Coordinates of C-alpha atoms in Angstrom, one line a residue:
A1 CA 112.8 92.6 111.1
E2 CA 111.2 95.0 108.9
E3 CA 112.9 96.0 105.7
V4 CA 112.2 99.9 104.1
L5 CA 112.7 100.0 100.7
G6 CA 112.7 104.1 98.7
G7 CA 113.4 106.7 99.8
V8 CA 111.7 110.3 99.5
G9 CA 108.5 110.1 98.6
S10 CA 106.6 106.6 98.0
S11 CA 107.8 103.2 99.7
V12 CA 107.5 99.4 100.4
R13 CA 107.8 98.2 104.0
F14 CA 108.5 94.5 104.0
H15 CA 107.2 92.7 107.6
P16 CA 108.5 89.6 109.0
S17 CA 105.0 88.0 109.1
I18 CA 101.3 87.9 108.9
K19 CA 100.9 88.8 111.9
A20 CA 103.4 91.9 112.1
V21 CA 101.4 93.4 109.0
T22 CA 98.2 93.0 110.7
T23 CA 99.4 95.0 113.8
A24 CA 100.5 97.4 111.8
C25 CA 97.7 97.6 109.7
E26 CA 95.6 98.0 113.0
K27 CA 98.1 100.7 114.7
A28 CA 97.8 102.4 111.7
N29 CA 94.0 102.3 111.7
N30 CA 93.7 103.7 115.3
G31 CA 93.8 99.7 116.9
K32 CA 90.3 99.2 114.9
K33 CA 90.7 95.5 114.5
E34 CA 91.0 93.5 111.8
K35 CA 88.7 90.1 111.5
L36 CA 91.5 88.5 109.6
P37 CA 94.8 88.6 108.8
V38 CA 96.0 91.0 106.6
G39 CA 98.9 90.1 104.1
G40 CA 99.2 93.5 102.9
F41 CA 97.8 97.7 103.4
V42 CA 98.3 101.0 101.4
K43 CA 98.8 103.5 104.1
Y44 CA 98.8 107.0 101.9
D45 CA 99.7 110.7 102.3
E46 CA 97.4 112.6 100.5
W47 CA 99.0 115.7 101.0
L48 CA 102.5 114.8 100.4
G49 CA 100.8 112.5 97.2
I50 CA 102.8 109.4 98.7
A51 CA 102.1 106.2 99.7
Q52 CA 103.9 103.3 102.0
I53 CA 103.3 99.8 100.7
N54 CA 103.4 97.6 104.0
I55 CA 103.0 93.7 102.5
D56 CA 104.6 90.2 104.0
G57 CA 107.7 89.5 103.6
G58 CA 108.2 86.7 105.5
T59 CA 108.0 82.9 104.3
D60 CA 104.4 82.3 106.7
V61 CA 102.2 82.9 103.2
G62 CA 100.3 80.0 102.0
A63 CA 97.8 79.4 99.7
D64 CA 95.2 81.9 100.5
N65 CA 97.9 84.5 100.6
D66 CA 100.5 83.8 98.1
A67 CA 102.7 86.8 97.7
A68 CA 102.6 87.2 94.2
S69 CA 98.8 87.4 94.7
I70 CA 99.2 90.1 97.5
Y71 CA 102.1 92.1 95.9
A72 CA 99.3 92.7 92.6
H73 CA 96.6 93.3 94.3
E74 CA 98.4 96.0 96.8
L75 CA 99.8 98.0 94.0
G76 CA 96.4 97.9 91.9
H77 CA 95.8 100.2 95.4
V78 CA 98.1 102.1 94.7
V79 CA 97.5 102.3 91.3
D80 CA 94.0 103.5 92.4
V81 CA 95.9 106.9 94.3
G82 CA 93.2 106.7 97.4
G83 CA 90.5 106.1 95.6
R84 CA 90.7 108.1 92.7
F85 CA 89.7 105.5 90.2
S86 CA 87.2 103.3 92.8
D87 CA 85.5 106.3 93.8
D88 CA 84.4 106.9 90.1
A89 CA 80.4 106.3 89.9
K90 CA 81.2 104.4 86.7
W91 CA 83.5 102.1 89.0
K92 CA 81.2 101.7 91.7
S93 CA 78.9 101.1 89.0
L94 CA 80.7 98.4 87.5
H95 CA 81.4 97.0 90.9
N96 CA 77.6 96.6 91.9
T97 CA 76.7 95.8 88.1
E98 CA 79.7 93.1 86.8
I99 CA 81.5 92.4 89.7
K100 CA 78.7 91.7 93.1
K101 CA 75.6 91.0 90.9
N102 CA 77.9 88.7 88.4
K103 CA 79.0 86.7 91.0
E104 CA 77.0 83.3 90.2
K105 CA 78.6 83.2 87.2
H106 CA 82.3 84.9 87.9
I107 CA 83.3 85.2 91.3
L108 CA 86.6 87.5 91.3
S109 CA 87.2 86.9 95.2
R110 CA 84.8 87.5 98.3
Y111 CA 87.1 90.2 99.5
A112 CA 86.7 92.0 95.9
M113 CA 82.7 92.2 97.3
E114 CA 83.4 94.2 100.2
S115 CA 83.6 97.6 98.3
P116 CA 84.6 99.6 95.3
A117 CA 88.3 100.3 96.3
E118 CA 88.5 96.5 96.9
S119 CA 87.3 95.4 93.6
F120 CA 89.2 97.2 91.6
A121 CA 92.5 95.9 93.7
E122 CA 91.5 92.4 93.0
M123 CA 90.3 93.5 89.0
H124 CA 93.9 94.1 89.1
R125 CA 95.3 91.5 91.0
E126 CA 93.5 89.5 88.0
I127 CA 94.7 91.1 85.3
V128 CA 98.3 90.4 86.6
E129 CA 97.9 86.5 86.9
K130 CA 95.9 86.1 84.4
G131 CA 96.4 88.7 81.4
V132 CA 94.0 91.0 80.0
E133 CA 91.6 88.6 77.6
R134 CA 91.3 86.1 79.9
V135 CA 89.9 88.8 82.5
K136 CA 87.8 90.3 79.8
M137 CA 85.7 87.2 79.0
K138 CA 84.8 87.9 82.2
W139 CA 84.9 90.8 83.4
P140 CA 84.7 93.0 79.7
K141 CA 83.1 96.2 81.1
C142 CA 85.7 96.3 83.8
I143 CA 88.2 95.7 81.7
D144 CA 87.1 98.8 79.4
Y145 CA 87.3 101.0 82.1
F146 CA 91.0 100.2 83.0
Q147 CA 91.8 100.4 79.2
S148 CA 89.1 104.3 79.3
K149 CA 91.2 105.5 82.1
G150 CA 94.7 104.2 80.2
L151 CA 95.7 102.0 83.1
L152 CA 96.2 98.9 79.8

């Protein structure tokens, strides 16, 4: 069964499986089918200024879908507040230079290559999992960006 935490405002919805999260994501995106299973997604209501994190709360997460990694990634989307940072020209430039062009030397993740929003969330995940100093060795300008925005 699904469990919703939170009251007025933002909330977290734990779905019973990755399949259930994927189905909810497709429904939230007007039936658009996902290429791969989805471990989590964030749905924004910009008018009300709230976010709903939808995440797998089941036991079917595997090595590629570690629950803590999914949570850290989705919280990165919440920090981004619907594109506040990932739509910034400076972040878009870092996405293209330090993340995409640097992939032979330091790959953040395949998912980070998809868009500035995904690279922002993946950078957040990496910082949570590895710490600022380790991440700064590979992506110093991205860490500088996070610091300049008061995110670290």
